[in-house]
Each structure stands twice: as structure tokens, then as C-alpha cells.
mmCIF file of N, CA and C and ligand atoms in Angstrom:
data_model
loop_
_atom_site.group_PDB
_atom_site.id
_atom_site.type_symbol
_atom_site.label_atom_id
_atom_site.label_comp_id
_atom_site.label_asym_id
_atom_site.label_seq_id
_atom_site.Cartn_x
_atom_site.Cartn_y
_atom_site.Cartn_z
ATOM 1 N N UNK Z 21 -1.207 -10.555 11.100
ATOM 2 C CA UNK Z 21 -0.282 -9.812 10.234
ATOM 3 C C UNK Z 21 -0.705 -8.350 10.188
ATOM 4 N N UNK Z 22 0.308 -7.180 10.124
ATOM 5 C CA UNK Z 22 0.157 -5.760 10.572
ATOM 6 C C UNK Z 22 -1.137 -5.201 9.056
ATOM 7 N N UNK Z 23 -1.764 -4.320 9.143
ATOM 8 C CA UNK Z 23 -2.087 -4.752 7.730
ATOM 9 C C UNK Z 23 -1.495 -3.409 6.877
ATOM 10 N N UNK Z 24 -0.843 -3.247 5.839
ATOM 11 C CA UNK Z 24 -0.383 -2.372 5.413
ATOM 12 C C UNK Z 24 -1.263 -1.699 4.258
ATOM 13 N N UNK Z 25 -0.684 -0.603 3.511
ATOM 14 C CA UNK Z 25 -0.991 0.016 2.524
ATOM 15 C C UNK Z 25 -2.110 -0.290 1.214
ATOM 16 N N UNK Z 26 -0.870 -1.440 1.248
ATOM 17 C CA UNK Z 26 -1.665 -2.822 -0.248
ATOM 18 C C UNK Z 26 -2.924 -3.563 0.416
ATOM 19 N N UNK Z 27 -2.760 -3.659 1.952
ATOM 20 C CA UNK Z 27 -4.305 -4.286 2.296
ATOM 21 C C UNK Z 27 -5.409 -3.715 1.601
ATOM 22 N N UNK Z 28 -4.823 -2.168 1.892
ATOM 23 C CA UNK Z 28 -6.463 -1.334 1.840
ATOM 24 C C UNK Z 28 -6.510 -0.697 0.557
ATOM 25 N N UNK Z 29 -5.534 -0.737 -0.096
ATOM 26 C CA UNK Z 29 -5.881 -0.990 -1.784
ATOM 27 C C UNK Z 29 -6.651 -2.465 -2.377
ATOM 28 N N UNK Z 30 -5.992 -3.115 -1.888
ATOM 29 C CA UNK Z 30 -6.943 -4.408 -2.342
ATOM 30 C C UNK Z 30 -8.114 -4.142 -1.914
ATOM 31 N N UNK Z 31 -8.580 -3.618 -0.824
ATOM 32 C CA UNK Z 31 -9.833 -3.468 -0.357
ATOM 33 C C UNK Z 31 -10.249 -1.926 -0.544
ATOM 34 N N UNK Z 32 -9.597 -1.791 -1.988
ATOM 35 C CA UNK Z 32 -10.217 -0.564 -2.681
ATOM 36 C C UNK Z 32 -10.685 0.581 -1.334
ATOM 37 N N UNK Z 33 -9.870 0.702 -0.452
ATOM 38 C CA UNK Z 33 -9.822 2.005 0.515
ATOM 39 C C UNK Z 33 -9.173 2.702 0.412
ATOM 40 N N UNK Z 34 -8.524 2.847 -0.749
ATOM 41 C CA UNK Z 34 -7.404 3.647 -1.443
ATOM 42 C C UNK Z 34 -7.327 3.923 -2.575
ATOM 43 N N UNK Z 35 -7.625 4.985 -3.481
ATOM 44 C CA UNK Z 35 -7.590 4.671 -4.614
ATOM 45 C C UNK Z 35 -6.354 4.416 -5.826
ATOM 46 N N UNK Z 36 -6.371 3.785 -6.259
ATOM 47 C CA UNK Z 36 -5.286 3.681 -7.232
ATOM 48 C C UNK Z 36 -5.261 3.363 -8.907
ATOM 49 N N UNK Z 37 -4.297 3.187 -9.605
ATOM 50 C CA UNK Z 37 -4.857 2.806 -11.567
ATOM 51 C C UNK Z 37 -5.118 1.652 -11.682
ATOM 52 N N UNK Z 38 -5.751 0.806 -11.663
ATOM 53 C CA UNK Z 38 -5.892 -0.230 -11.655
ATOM 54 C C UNK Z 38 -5.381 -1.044 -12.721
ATOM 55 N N UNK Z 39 -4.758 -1.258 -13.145
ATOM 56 C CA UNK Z 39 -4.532 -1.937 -14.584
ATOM 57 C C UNK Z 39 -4.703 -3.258 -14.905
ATOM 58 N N UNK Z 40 -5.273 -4.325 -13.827
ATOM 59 C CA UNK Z 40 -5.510 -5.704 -13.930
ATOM 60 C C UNK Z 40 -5.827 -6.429 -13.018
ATOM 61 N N UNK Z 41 -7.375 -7.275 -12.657
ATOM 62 C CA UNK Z 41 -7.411 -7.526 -11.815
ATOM 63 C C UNK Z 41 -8.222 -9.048 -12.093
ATOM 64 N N UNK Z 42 -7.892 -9.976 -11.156
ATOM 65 C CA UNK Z 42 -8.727 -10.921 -11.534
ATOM 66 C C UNK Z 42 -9.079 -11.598 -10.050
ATOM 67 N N UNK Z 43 -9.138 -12.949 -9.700
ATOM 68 C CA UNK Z 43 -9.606 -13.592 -9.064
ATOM 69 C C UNK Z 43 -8.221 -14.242 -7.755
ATOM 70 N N UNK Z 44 -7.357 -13.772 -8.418
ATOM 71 C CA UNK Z 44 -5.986 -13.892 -7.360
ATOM 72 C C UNK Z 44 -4.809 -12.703 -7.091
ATOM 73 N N UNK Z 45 -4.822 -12.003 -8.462
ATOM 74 C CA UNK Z 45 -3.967 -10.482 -8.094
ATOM 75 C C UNK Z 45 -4.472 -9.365 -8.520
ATOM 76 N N UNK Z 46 -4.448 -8.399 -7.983
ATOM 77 C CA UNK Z 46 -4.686 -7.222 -8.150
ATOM 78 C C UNK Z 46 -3.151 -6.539 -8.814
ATOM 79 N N UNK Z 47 -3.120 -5.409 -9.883
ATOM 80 C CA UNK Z 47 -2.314 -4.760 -10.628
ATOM 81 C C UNK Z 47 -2.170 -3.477 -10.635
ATOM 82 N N UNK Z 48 -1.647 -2.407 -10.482
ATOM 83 C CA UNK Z 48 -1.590 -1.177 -10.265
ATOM 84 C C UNK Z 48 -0.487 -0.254 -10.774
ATOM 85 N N UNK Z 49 -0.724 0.750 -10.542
ATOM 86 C CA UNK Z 49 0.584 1.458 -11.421
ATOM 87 C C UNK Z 49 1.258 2.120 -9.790
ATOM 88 N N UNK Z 50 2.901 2.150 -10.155
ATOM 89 C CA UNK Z 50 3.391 2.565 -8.694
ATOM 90 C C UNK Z 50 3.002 3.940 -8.819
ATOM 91 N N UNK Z 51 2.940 5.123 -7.820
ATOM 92 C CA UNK Z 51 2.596 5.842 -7.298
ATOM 93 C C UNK Z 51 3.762 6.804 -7.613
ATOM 94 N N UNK Z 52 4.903 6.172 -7.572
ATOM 95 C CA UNK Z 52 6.275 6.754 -7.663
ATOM 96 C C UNK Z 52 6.888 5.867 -8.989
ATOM 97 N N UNK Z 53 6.186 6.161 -9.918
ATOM 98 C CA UNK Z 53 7.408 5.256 -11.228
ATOM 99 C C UNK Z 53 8.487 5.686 -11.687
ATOM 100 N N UNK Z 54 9.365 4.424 -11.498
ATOM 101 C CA UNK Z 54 10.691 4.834 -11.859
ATOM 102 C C UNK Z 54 11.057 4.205 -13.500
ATOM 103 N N UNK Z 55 9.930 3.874 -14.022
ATOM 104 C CA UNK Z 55 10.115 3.432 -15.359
ATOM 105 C C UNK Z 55 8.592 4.345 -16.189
ATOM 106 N N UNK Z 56 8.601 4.223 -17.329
ATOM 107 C CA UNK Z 56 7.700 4.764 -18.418
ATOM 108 C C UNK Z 56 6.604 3.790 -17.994
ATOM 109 N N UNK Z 57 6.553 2.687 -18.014
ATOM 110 C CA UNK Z 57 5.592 1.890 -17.092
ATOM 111 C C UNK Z 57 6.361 1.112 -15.887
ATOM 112 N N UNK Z 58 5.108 1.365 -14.933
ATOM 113 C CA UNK Z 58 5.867 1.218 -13.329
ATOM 114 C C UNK Z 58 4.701 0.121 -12.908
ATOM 115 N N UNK Z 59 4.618 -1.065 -12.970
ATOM 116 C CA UNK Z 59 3.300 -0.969 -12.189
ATOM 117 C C UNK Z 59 3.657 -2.889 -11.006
ATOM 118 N N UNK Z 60 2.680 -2.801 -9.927
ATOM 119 C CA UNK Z 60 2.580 -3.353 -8.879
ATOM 120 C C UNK Z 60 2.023 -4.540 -8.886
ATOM 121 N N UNK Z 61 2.146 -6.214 -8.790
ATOM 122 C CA UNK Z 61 1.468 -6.785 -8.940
ATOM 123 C C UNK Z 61 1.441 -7.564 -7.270
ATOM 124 N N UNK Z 62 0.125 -7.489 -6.494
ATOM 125 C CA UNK Z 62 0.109 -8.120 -5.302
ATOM 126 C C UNK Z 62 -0.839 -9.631 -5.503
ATOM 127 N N UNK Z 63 -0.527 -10.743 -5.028
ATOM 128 C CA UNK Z 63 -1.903 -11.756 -4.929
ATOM 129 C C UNK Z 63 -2.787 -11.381 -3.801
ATOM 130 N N UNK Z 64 -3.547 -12.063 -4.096
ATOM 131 C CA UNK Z 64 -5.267 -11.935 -3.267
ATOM 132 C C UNK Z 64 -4.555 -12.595 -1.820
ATOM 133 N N UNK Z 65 -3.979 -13.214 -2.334
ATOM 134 C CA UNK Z 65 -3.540 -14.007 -1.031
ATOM 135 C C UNK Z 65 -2.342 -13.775 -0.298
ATOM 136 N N UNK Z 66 -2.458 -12.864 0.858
ATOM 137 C CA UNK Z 66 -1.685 -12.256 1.607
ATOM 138 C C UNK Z 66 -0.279 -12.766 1.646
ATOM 139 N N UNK Z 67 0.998 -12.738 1.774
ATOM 140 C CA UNK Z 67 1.869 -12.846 2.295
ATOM 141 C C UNK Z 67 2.867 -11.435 2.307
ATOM 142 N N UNK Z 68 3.869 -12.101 3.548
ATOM 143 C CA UNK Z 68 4.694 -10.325 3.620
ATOM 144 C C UNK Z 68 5.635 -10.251 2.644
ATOM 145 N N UNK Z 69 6.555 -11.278 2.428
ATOM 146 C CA UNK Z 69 7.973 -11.349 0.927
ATOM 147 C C UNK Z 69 7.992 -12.169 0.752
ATOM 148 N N UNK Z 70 8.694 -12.660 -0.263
ATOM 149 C CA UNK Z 70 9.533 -13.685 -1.115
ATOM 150 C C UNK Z 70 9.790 -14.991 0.123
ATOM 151 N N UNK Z 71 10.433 -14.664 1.075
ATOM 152 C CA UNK Z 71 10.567 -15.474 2.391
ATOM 153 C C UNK Z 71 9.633 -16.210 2.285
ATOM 154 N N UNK Z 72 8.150 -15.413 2.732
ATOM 155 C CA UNK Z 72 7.269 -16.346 3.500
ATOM 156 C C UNK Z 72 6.215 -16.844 2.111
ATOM 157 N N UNK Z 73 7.215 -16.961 0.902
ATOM 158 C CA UNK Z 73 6.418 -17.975 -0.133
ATOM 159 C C UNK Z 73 6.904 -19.751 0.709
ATOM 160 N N UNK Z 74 8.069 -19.536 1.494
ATOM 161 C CA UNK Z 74 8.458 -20.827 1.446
ATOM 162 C C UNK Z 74 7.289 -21.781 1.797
ATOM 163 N N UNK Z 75 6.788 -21.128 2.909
ATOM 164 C CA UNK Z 75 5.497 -21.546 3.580
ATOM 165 C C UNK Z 75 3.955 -22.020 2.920
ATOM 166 N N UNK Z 76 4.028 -20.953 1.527
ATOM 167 C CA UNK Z 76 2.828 -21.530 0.333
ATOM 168 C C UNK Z 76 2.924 -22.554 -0.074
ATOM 169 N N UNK Z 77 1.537 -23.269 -0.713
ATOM 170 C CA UNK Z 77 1.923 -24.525 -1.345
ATOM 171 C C UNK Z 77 2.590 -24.073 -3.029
ATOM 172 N N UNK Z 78 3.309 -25.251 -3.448
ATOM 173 C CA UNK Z 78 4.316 -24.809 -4.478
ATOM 174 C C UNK Z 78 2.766 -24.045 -6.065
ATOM 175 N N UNK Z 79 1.915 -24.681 -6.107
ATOM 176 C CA UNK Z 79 0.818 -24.633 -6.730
ATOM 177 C C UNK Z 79 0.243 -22.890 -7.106
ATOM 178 N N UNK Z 80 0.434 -22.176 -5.776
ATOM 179 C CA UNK Z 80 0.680 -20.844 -5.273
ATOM 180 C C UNK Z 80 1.026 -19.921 -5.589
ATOM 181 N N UNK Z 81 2.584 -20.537 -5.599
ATOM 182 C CA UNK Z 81 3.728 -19.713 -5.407
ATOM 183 C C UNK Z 81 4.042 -19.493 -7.185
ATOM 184 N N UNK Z 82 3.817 -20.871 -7.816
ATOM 185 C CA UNK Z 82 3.555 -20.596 -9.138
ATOM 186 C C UNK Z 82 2.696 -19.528 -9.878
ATOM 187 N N UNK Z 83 1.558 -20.173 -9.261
ATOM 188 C CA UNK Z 83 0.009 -19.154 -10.120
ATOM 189 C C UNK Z 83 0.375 -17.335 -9.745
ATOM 190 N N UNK Z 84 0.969 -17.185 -8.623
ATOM 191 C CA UNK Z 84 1.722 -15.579 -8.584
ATOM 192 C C UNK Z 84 2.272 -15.609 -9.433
ATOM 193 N N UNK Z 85 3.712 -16.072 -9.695
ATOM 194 C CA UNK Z 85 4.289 -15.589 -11.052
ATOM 195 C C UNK Z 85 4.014 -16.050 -12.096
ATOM 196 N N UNK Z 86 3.056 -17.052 -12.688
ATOM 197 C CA UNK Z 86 1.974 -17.528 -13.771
ATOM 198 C C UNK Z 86 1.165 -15.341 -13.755
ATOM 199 N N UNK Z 87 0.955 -14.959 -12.949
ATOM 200 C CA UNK Z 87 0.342 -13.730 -13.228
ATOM 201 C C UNK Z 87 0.421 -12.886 -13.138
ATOM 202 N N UNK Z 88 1.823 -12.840 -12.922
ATOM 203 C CA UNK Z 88 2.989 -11.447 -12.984
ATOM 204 C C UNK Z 88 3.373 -11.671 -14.429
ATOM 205 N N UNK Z 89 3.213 -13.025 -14.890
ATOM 206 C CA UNK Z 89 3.637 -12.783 -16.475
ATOM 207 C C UNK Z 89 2.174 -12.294 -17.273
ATOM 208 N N UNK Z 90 1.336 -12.314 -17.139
ATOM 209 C CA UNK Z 90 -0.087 -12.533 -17.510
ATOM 210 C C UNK Z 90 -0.067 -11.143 -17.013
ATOM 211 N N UNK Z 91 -0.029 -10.591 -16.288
ATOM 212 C CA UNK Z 91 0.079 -8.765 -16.499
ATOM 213 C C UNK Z 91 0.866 -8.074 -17.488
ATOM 214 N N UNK Z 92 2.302 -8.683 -17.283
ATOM 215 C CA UNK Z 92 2.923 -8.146 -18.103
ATOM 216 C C UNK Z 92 2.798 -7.974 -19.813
ATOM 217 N N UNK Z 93 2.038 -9.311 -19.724
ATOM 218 C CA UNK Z 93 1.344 -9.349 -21.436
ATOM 219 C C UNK Z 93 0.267 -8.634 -21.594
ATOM 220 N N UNK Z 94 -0.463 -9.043 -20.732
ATOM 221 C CA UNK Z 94 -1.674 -7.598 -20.682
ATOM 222 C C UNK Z 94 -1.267 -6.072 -21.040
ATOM 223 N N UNK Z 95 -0.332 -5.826 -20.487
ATOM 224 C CA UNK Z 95 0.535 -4.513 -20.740
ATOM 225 C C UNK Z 95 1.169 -4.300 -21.716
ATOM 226 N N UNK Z 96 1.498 -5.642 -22.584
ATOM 227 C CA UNK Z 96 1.865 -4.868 -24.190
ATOM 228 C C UNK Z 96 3.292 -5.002 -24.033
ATOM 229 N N UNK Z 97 4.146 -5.588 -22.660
ATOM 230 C CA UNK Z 97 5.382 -5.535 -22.340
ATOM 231 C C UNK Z 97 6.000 -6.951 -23.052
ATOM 232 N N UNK Z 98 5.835 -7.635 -23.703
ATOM 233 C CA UNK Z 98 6.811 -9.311 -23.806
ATOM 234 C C UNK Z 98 7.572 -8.768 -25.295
ATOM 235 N N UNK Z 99 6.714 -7.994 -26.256
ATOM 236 C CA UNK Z 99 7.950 -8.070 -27.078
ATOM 237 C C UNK Z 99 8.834 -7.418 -27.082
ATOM 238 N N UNK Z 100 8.829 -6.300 -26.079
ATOM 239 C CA UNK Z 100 9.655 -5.045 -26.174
ATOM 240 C C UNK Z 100 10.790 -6.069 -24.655
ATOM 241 N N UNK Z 101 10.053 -6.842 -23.649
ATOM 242 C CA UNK Z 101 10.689 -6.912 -22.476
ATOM 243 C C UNK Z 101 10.360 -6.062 -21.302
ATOM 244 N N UNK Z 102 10.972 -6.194 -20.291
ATOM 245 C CA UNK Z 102 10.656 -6.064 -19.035
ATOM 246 C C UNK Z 102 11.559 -6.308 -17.700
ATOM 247 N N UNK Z 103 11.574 -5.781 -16.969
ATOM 248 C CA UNK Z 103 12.042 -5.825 -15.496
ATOM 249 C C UNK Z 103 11.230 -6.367 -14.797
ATOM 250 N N UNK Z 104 11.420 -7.618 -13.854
ATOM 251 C CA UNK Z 104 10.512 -7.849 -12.648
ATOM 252 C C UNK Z 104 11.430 -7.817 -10.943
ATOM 253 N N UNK Z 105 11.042 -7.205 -10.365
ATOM 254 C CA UNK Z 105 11.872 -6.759 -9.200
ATOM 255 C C UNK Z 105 10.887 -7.421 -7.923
ATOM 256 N N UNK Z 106 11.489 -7.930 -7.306
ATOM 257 C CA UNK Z 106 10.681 -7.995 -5.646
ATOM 258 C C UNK Z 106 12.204 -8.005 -4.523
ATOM 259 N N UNK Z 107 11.642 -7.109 -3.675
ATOM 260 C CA UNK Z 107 12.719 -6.401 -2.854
ATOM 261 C C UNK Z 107 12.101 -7.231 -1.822
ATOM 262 N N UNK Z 108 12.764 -7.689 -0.976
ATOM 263 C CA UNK Z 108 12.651 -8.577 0.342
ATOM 264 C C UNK Z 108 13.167 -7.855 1.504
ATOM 265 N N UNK Z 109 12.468 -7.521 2.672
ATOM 266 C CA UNK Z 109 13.224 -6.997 3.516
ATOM 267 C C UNK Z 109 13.882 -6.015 3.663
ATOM 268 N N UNK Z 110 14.661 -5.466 4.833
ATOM 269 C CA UNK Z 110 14.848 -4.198 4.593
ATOM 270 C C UNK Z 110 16.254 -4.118 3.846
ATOM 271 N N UNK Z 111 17.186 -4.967 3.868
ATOM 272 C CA UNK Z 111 18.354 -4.928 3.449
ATOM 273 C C UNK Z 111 18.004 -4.609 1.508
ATOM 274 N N UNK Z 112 17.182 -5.623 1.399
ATOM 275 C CA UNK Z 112 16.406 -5.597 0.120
ATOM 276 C C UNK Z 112 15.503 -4.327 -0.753
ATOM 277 N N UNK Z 113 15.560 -3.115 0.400
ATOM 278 C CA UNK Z 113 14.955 -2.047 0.214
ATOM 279 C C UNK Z 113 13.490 -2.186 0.512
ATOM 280 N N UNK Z 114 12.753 -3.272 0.895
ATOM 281 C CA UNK Z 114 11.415 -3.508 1.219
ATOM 282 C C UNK Z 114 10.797 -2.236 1.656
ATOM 283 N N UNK Z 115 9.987 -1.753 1.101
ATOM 284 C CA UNK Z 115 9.330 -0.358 1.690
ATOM 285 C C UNK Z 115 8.010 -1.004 2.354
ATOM 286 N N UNK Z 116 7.070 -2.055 1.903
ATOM 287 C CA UNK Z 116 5.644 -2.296 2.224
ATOM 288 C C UNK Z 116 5.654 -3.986 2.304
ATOM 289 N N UNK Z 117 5.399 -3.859 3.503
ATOM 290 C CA UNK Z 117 5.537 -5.617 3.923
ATOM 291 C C UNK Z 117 4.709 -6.632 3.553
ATOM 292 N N UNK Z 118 3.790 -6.205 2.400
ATOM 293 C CA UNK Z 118 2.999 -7.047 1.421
ATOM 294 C C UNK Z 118 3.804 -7.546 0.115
ATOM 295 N N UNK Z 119 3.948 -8.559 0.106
ATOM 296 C CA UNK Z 119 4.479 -8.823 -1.012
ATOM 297 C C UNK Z 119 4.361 -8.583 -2.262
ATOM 298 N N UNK Z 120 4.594 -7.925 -3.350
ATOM 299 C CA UNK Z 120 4.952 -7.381 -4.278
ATOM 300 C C UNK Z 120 5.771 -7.173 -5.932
ATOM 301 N N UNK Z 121 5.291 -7.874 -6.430
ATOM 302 C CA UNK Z 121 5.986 -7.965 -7.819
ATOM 303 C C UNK Z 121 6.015 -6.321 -9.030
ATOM 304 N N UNK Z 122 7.632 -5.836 -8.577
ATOM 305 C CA UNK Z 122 7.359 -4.378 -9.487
ATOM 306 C C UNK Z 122 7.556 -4.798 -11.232
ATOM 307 N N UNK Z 123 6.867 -4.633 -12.043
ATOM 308 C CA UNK Z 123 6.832 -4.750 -13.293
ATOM 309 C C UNK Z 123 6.966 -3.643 -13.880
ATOM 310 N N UNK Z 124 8.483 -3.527 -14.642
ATOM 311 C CA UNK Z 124 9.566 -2.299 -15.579
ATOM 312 C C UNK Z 124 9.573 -2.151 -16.553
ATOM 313 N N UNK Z 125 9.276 -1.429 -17.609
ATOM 314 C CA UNK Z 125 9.248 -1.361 -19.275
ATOM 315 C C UNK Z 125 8.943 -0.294 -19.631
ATOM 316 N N UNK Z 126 8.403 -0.046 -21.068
ATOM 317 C CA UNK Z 126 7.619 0.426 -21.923
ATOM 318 C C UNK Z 126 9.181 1.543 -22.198
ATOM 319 N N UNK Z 127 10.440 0.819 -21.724
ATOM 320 C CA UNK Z 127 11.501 2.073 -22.235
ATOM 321 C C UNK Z 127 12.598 0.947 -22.058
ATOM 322 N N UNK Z 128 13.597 1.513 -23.018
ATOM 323 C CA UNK Z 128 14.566 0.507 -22.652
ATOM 324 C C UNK Z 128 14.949 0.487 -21.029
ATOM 325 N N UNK Z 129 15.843 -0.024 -19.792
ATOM 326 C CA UNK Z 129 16.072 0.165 -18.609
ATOM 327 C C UNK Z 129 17.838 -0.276 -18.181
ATOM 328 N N UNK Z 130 18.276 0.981 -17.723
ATOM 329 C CA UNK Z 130 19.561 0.579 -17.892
ATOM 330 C C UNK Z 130 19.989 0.587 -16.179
ATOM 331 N N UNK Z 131 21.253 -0.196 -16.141
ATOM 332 C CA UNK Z 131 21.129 -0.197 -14.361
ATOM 333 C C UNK Z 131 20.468 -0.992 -13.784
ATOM 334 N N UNK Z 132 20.679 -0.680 -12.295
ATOM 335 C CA UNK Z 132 19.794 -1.549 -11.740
ATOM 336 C C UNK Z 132 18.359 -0.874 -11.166
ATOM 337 N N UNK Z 133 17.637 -1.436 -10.545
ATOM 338 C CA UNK Z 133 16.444 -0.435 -9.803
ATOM 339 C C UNK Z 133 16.910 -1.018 -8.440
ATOM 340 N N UNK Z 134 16.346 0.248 -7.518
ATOM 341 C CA UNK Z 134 16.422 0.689 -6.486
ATOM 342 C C UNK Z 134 15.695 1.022 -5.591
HETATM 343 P P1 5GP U 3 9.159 -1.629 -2.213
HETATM 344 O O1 5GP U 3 10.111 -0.513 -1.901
HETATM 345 O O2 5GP U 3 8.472 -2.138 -0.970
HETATM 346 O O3 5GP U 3 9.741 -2.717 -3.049
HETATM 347 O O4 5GP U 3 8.056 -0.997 -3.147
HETATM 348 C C1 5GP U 3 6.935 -0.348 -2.671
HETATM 349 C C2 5GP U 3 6.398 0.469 -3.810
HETATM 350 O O5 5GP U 3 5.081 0.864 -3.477
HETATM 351 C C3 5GP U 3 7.206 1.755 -4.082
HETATM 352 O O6 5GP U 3 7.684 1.711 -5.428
HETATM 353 C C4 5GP U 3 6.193 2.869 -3.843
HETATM 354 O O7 5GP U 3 6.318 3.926 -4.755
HETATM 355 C C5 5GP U 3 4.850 2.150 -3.986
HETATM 356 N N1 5GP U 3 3.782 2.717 -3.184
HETATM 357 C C6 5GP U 3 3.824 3.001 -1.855
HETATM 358 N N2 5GP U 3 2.646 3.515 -1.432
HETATM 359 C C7 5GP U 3 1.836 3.529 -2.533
HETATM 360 C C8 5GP U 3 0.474 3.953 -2.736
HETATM 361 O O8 5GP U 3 -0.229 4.402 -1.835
HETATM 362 N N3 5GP U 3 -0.022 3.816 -3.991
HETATM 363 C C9 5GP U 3 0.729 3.313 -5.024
HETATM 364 N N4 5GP U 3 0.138 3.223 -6.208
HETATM 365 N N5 5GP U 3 2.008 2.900 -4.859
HETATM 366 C C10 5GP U 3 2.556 3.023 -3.629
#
């Protein structure tokens, strides 16, 4: 697999905000936020999109979004709410072929994201 951007952030060759990290995802703030809080949630465990969860075991595919919510509470985001976005592909706007959970808040959000 090509290794992109988010590789070498996970492997801290990049620096970035870190906002949460544990033993399966790493958390970050986007670079480009399009919300009052913008931030990135990747797992430890490589895949490129949403697609190639089909291929994870279901156990997996859970504990990712088990900790896309578990950021988002970390962040102070559940009573106010939140946006969770993952863009697939290019039709999907996919910019970085690591898979990617964008987490939206800390303002109301009107529209869609993009
Ligand atoms: P996508 O368009 O693939 O769904 O989202 C990729 C996101 O990664 C974009 O929102 C973009 O701003 C963010 N991004 C790209 N490169 C970097 C980087 O080097 N550091 C950080 N923190 N975010 C990045």
C-alpha cells in the first residue's frame, strides 16, 4: 500500500496537534479546519476507505467507530453534537488514501461539508 501523509504522522514524521491517542487511533486537528473544531481520527490499523473496511473483521470495523465516538467525547463534543464525515474516493472528495474519520463541532454546522 502507497504510504501517504497519515502514515508518517502516525509515525510522528510530521508534526501535528495531537488531541488523542491510544493503542488503535491516533487524533489530530485538520490542518485546514472547516469547523471551530476540525479534527482527524485515523486507526493504527491501516486501511485506504470505507470500501476496504469490507475486508476487516466486523470486531474492527466496530472498535474504529467505538473511537471516533470516544474522541468525540474526549472533545467535549456529545452535548453540544457533531458532524462525522468520511469521504471515500475520489468521487467522494477523498484527498488522502488513509482512511479517515473528520470530526465537526464546537459551532453549530449548517450545510453540508465538502
Ligand atoms: P479528505 O479530503 O481526504 O477527506 O480529507 C483529508 C484532510 O486531511 C483534509 O481536510 C486536509 O485538510 C487534511 N490534511 C491534509 N494534509 C494534512 C497534514 O499534513 N496535516 C493535517 N493536520 N491535516 C492534513
Amino acid at each position: 500500500m502507497t504510504e501517504t501523509i497519515f502514515d508518517k504522522i502516525l509515525a510522528h514524521q510530521i508534526p501535528v496537534q495531537i488531541v488523542f491517542e491510544d493503542a488503535d487511533v491516533l487524533a489530530f486537528k485538520d490542518i485546514a479546519p472547516q469547523a471551530k473544531v476540525h479534527v482527524l481520527v485515523i486507526p493504527k490499523k491501516k486501511a485506504r476507505n470505507l470500501s476496504e473496511l469490507q475486508t476487516w473483521a466486523a470486531q474492527d470495523v466496530g472498535l474504529f467507530f467505538q473511537k471516533v465516538a470516544v474522541v468525540a467525547a474526549h472533545l467535549g463534543l456529545e452535548k453540544t453534537g457533531y458532524r462525522t464525515v468520511l469521504n471515500t474516493g475520489s468521487d467522494g472528495g477523498q484527498s488522502v488514501d488513509y482512511i479517515h474519520a473528520h470530526l465537526l463541532g464546537g459551532e453549530p454546522l449548517s450545510g453540508n461539508f465538502s
